[in-house]
mmCIF file of C-alpha atoms in Angstrom:
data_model
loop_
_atom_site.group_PDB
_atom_site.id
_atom_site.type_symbol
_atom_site.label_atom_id
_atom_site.label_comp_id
_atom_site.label_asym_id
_atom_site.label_seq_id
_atom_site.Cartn_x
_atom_site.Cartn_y
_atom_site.Cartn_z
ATOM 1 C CA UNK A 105 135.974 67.945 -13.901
ATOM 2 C CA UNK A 106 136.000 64.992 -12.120
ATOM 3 C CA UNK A 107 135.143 61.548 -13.267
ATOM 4 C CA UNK A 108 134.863 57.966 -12.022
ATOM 5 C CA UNK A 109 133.934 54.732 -14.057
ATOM 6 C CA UNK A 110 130.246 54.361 -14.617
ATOM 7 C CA UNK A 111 128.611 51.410 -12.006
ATOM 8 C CA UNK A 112 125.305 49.407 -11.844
ATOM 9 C CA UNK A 113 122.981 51.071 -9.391
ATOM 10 C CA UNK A 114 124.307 54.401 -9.446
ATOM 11 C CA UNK A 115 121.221 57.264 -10.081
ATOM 12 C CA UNK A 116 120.760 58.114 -13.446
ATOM 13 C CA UNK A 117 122.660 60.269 -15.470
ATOM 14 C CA UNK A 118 122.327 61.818 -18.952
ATOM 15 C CA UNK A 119 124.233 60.526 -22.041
ATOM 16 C CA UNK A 120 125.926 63.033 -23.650
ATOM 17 C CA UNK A 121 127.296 62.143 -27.294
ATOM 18 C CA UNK A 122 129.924 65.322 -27.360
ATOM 19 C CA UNK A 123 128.386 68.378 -25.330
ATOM 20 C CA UNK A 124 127.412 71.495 -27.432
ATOM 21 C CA UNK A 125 129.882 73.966 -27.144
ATOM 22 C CA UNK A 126 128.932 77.514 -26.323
ATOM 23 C CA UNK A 127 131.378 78.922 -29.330
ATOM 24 C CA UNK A 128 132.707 76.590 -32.163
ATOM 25 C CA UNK A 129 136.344 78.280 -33.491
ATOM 26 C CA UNK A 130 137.624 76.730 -37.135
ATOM 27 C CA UNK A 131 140.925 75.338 -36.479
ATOM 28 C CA UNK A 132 143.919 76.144 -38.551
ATOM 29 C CA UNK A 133 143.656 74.538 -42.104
ATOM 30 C CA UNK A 134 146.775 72.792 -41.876
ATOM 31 C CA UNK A 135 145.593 70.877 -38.849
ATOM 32 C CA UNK A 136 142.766 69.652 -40.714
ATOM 33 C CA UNK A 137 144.755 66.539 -41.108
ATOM 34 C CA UNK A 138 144.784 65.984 -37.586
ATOM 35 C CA UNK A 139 141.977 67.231 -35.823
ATOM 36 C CA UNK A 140 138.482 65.633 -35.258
ATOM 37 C CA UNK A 141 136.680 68.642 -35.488
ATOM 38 C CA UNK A 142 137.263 72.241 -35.096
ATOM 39 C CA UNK A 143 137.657 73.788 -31.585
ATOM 40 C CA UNK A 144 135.145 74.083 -29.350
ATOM 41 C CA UNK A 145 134.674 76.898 -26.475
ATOM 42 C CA UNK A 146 133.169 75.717 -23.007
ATOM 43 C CA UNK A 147 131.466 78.752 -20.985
ATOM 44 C CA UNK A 148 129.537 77.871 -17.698
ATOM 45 C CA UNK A 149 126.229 78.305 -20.827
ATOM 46 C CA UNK A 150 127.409 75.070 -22.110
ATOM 47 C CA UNK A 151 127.543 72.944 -19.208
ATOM 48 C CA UNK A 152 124.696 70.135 -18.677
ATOM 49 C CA UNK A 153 122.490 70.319 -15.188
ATOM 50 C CA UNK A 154 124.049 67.426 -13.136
ATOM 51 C CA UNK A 155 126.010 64.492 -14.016
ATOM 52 C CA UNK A 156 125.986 63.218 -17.625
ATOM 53 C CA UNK A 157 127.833 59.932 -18.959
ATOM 54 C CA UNK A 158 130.746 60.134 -21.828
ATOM 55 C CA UNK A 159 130.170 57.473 -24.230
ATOM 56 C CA UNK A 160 133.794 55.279 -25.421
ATOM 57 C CA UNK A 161 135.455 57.023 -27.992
ATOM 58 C CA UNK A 162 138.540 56.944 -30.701
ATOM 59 C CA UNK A 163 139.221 61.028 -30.211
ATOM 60 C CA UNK A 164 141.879 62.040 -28.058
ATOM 61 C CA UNK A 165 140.393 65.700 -26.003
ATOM 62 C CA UNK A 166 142.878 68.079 -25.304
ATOM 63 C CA UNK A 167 141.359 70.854 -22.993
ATOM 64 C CA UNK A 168 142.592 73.840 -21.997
ATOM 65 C CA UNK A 169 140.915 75.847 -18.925
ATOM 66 C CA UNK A 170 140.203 79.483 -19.296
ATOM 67 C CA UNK A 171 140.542 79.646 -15.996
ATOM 68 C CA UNK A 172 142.265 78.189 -13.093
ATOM 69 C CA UNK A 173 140.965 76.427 -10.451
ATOM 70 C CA UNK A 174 141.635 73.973 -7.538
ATOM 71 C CA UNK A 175 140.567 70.483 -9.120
ATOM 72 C CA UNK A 176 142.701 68.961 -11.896
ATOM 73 C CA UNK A 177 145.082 70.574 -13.665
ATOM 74 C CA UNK A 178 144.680 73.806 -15.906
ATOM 75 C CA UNK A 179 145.664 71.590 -19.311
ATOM 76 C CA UNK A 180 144.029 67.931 -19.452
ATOM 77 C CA UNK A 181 144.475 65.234 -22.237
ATOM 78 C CA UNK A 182 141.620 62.586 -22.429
ATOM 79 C CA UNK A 183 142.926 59.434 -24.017
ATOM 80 C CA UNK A 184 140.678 57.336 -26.570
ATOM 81 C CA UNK A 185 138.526 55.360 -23.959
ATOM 82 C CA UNK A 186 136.699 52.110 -24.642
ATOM 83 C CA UNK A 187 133.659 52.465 -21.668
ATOM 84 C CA UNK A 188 132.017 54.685 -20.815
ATOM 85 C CA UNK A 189 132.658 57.591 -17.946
ATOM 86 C CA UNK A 190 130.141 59.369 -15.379
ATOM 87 C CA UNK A 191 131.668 62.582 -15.381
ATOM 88 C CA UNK A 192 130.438 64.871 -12.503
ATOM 89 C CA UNK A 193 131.318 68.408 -11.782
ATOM 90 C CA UNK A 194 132.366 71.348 -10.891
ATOM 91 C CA UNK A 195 133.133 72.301 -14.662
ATOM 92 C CA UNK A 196 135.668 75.016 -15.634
ATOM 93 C CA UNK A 197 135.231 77.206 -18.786
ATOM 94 C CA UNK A 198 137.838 76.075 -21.213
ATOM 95 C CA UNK A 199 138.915 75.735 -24.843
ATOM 96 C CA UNK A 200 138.927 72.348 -26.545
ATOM 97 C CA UNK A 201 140.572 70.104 -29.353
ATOM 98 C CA UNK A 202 139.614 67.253 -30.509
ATOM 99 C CA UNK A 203 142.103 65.198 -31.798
ATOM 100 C CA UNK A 204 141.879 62.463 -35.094
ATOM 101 C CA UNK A 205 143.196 59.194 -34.542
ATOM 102 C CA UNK A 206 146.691 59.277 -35.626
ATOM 103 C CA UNK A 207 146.541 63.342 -35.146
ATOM 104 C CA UNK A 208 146.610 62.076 -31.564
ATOM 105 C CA UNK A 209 150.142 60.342 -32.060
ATOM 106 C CA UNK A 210 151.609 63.282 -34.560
ATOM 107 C CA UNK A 211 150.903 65.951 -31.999
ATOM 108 C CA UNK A 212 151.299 64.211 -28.933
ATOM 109 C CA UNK A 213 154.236 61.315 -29.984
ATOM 110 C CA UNK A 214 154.482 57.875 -28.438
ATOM 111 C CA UNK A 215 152.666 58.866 -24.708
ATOM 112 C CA UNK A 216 149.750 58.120 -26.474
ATOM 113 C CA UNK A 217 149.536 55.043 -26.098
ATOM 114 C CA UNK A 218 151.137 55.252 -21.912
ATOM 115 C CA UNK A 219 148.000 57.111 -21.397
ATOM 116 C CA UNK A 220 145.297 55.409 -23.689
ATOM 117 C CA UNK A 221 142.032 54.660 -21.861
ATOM 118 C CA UNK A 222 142.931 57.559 -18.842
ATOM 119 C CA UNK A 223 140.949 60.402 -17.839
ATOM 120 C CA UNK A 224 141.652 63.497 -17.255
ATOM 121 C CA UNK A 225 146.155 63.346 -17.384
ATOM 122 C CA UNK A 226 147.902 66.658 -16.958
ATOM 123 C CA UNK A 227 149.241 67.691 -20.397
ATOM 124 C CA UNK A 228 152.526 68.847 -18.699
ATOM 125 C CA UNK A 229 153.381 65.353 -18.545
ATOM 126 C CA UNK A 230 153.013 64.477 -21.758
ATOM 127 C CA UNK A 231 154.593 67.482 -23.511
ATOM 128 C CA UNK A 232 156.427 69.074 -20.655
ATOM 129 C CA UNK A 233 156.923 72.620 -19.588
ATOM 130 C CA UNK A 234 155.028 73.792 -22.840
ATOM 131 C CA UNK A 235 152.323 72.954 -22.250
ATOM 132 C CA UNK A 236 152.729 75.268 -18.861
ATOM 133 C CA UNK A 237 153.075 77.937 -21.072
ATOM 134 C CA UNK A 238 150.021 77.836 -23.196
ATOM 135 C CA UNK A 239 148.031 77.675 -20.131
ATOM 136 C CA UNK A 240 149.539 80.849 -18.943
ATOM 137 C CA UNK A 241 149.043 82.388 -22.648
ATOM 138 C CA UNK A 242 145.268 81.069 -22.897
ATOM 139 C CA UNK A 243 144.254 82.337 -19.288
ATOM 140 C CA UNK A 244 145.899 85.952 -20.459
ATOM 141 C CA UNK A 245 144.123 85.566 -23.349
ATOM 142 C CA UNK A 246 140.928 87.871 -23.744
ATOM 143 C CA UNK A 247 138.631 86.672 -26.367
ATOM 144 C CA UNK A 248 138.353 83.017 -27.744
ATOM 145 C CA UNK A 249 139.467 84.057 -31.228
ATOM 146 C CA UNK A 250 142.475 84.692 -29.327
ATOM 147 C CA UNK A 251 142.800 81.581 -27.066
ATOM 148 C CA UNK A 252 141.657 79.118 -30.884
ATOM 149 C CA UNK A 253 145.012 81.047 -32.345
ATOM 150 C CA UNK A 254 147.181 80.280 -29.287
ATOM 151 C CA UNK A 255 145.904 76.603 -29.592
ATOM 152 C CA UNK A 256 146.669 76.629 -33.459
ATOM 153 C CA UNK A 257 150.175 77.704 -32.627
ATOM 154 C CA UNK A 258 150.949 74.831 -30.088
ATOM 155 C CA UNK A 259 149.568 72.626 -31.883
ATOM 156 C CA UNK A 260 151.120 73.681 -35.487
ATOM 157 C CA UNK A 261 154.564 73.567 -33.572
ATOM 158 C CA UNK A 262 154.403 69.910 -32.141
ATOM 159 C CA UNK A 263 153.023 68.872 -35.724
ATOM 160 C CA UNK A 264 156.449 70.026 -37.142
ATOM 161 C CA UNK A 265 158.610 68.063 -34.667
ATOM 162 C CA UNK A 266 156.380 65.347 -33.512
ATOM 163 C CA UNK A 267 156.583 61.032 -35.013
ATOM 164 C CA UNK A 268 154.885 60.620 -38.711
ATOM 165 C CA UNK A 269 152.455 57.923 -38.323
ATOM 166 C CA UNK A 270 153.734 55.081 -40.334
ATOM 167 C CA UNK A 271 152.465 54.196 -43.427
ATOM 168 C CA UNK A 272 151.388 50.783 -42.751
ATOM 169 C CA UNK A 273 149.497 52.149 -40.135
ATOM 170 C CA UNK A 274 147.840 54.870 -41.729
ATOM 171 C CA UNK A 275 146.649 52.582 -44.552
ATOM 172 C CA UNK A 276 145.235 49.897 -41.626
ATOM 173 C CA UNK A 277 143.553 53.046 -39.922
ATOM 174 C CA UNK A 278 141.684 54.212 -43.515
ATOM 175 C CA UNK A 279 140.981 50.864 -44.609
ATOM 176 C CA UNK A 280 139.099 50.241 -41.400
ATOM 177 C CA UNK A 281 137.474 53.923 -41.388
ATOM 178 C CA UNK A 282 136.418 53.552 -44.920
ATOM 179 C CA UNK A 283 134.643 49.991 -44.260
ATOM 180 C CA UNK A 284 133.249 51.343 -40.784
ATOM 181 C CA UNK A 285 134.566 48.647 -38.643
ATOM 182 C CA UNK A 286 133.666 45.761 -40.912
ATOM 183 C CA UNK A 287 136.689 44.868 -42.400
ATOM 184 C CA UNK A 288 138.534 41.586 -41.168
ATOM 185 C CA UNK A 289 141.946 42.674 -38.800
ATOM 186 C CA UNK A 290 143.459 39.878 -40.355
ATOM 187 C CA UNK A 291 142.881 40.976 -43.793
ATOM 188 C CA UNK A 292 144.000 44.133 -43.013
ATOM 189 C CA UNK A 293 147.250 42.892 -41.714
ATOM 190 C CA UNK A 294 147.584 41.155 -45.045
ATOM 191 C CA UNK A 295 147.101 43.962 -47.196
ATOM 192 C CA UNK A 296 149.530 46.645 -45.716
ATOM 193 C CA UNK A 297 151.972 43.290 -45.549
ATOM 194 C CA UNK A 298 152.892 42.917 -41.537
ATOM 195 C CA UNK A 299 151.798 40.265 -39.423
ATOM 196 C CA UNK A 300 148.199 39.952 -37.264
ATOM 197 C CA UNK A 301 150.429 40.571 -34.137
ATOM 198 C CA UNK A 302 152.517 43.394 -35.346
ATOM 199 C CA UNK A 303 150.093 45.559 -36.799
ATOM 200 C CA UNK A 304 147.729 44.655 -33.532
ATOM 201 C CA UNK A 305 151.148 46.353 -31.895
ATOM 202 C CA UNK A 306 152.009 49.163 -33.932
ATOM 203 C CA UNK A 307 148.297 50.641 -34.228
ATOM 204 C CA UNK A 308 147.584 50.748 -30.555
ATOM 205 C CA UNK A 309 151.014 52.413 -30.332
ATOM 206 C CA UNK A 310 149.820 55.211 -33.008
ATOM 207 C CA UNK A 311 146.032 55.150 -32.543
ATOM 208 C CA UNK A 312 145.760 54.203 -29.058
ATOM 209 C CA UNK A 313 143.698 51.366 -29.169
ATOM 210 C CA UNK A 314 144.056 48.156 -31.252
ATOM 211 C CA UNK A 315 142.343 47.325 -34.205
ATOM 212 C CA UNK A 316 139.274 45.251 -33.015
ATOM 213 C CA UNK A 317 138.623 47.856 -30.327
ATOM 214 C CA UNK A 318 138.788 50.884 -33.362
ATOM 215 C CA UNK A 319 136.205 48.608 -35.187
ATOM 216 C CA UNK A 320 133.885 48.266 -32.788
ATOM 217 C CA UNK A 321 134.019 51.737 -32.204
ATOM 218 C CA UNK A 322 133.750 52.690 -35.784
ATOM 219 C CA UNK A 323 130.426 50.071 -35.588
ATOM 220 C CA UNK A 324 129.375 52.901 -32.939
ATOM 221 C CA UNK A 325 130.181 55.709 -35.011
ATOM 222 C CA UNK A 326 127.433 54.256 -37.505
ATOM 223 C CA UNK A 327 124.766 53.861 -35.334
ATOM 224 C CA UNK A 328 124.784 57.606 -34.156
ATOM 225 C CA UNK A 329 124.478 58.646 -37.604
ATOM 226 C CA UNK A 330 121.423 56.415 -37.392
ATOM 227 C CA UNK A 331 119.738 57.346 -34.642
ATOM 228 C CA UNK A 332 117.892 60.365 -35.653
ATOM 229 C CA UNK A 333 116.733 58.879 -39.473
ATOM 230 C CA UNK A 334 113.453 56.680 -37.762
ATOM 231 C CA UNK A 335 114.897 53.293 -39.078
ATOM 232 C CA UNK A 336 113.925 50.603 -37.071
ATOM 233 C CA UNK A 337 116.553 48.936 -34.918
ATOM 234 C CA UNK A 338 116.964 45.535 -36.957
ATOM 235 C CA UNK A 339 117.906 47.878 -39.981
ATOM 236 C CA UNK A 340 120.198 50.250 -38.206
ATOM 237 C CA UNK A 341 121.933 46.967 -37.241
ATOM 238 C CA UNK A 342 121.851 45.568 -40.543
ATOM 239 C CA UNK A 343 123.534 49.008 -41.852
ATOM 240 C CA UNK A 344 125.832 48.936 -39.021
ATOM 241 C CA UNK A 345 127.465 45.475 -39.423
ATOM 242 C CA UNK A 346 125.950 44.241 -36.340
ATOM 243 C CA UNK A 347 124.397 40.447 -36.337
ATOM 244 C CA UNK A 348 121.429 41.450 -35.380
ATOM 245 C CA UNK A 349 119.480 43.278 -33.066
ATOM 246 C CA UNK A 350 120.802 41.902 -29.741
ATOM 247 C CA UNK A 351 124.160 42.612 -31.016
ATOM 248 C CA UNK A 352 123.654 46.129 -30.891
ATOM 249 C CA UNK A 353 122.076 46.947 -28.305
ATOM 250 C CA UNK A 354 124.752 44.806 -25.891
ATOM 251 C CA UNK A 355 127.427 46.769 -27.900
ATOM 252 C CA UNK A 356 126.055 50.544 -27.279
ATOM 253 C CA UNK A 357 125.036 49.411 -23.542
ATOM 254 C CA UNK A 358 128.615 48.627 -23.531
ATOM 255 C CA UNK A 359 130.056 51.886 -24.801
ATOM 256 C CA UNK A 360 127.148 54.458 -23.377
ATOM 257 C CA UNK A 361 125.634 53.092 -20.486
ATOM 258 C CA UNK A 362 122.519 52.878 -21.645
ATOM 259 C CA UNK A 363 120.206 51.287 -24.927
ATOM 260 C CA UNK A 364 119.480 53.294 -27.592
ATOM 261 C CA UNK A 365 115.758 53.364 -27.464
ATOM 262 C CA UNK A 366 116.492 54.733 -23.933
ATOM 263 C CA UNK A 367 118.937 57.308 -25.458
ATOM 264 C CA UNK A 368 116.267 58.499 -27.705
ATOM 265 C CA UNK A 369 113.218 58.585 -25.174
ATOM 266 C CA UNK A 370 115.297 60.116 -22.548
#
């Protein structure tokens, strides 16, 4: 894939909250703790007709191509990104994993945050030659039960030797997740006992963004689980912890590209 930062008066292109993927493979249950989702299989079935627009998110991709071509290199890492992405073809099949915050930082280590906000970095350089050699073992591979157990085994390895997330840190990251973005940083920093500035610090180190970025974010989060249920727009915003309307609809512009009545009519 290749990408390029969405601009005014470019032609339209779809938003796409997560494409579907063509085969969904349940991840190993002892990455539960740091995984999004499970893994996801990309065949040329699964890829959208034309361009389509990545919203801003807080999960770190880690994609592996089934097979090798001339654009990009065979094993990507998508950093949590706060705007939103026109992402444009040729697509490659490839095998996917979505990674948690903090799973992001206990798989990867500290490069997450030297990459946060890029697009599209060569996994080599974050991991090293490793990473070479999954690519080689997932383009062998035959079958995508195959390829989801070859991804379980890289991944189980660097959560055995990679940085524990810090407890201070962890506690900040479920106190905001559990309040959905509405909790005061401040407050925050106060309860797990470090300063505004240091745990501002420490979580974009481990989470890759800092803490009033994850909470707007997390605001987003909300209002996708909203979209479908037919509430009007002043109540999704109420629920959401929005001021009002206006607030969130400059917010998801923000983070999609587009409004979401637009999202919904599209």
């Amino acid at each position: 894939m290749s990408e390029e930062a969405v601009s005014r008066g470019r032609e339209r292109a779809s938003v796409e909250h997560g494409l579907s993927p063509s085969i969904v493979l349940p991840a190993d249950a002892r990455l539960r703790p740091w995984v999004a989702r499970d893994h996801e299989g990309f065949d040329e079935a699964a890829f959208p007709h034309g361009d389509f627009v990545d919203p801003a998110t807080l999960v770190t991709v880690l994609a592996v191509k089934v097979t090798d071509q001339p654009w990009h290199p065979p094993l990507l890492v998508n950093a949590p990104r706060t705007s939103h992405t026109r992402i444009h073809g040729p697509w490659a099949p490839a095998i996917v994993a979505r990674l948690a915050p903090l799973g992001a930082y206990k798989l990867l280590g500290p490069a997450l945050s030297e990459i946060g906000g890029s697009l599209h970095v060569a996994l080599e350089d974050v991991v090293g030659a490793e990473a070479r050699r999954l690519g080689e073992q997932v383009q062998s591979a035959r079958t995508w039960e195959e390829r989801s157990r070859l991804l379980d085994a890289f991944l189980l390895d660097r959560a055995t030797r990679g940085p524990q997330p810090s407890p201070e840190v962890t506690h900040a990251w479920r106190l905001l997740a559990h309040s959905d973005g509405r909790d005061l940083i401040r407050e925050i920093a106060r309860q797990v006992g470090w300063s505004h500035k240091h745990l501002i610090t420490k979580f974009k180190q481990q989470v890759g963004v800092a803490p009033h970025m994850a909470a707007r974010l997390l605001r987003l989060s909300t209002v996708w689980r909203h979209l479908d249920h037919g509430q009007s727009w002043a109540r999704i915003a109420a629920e959401s912890g929005y001021a009002d309307q206006a607030h969130l609809i400059r917010e998801f512009r923000h983070f999609t590209g587009t409004t979401p009545a637009a999202l919904i009519t599209a």
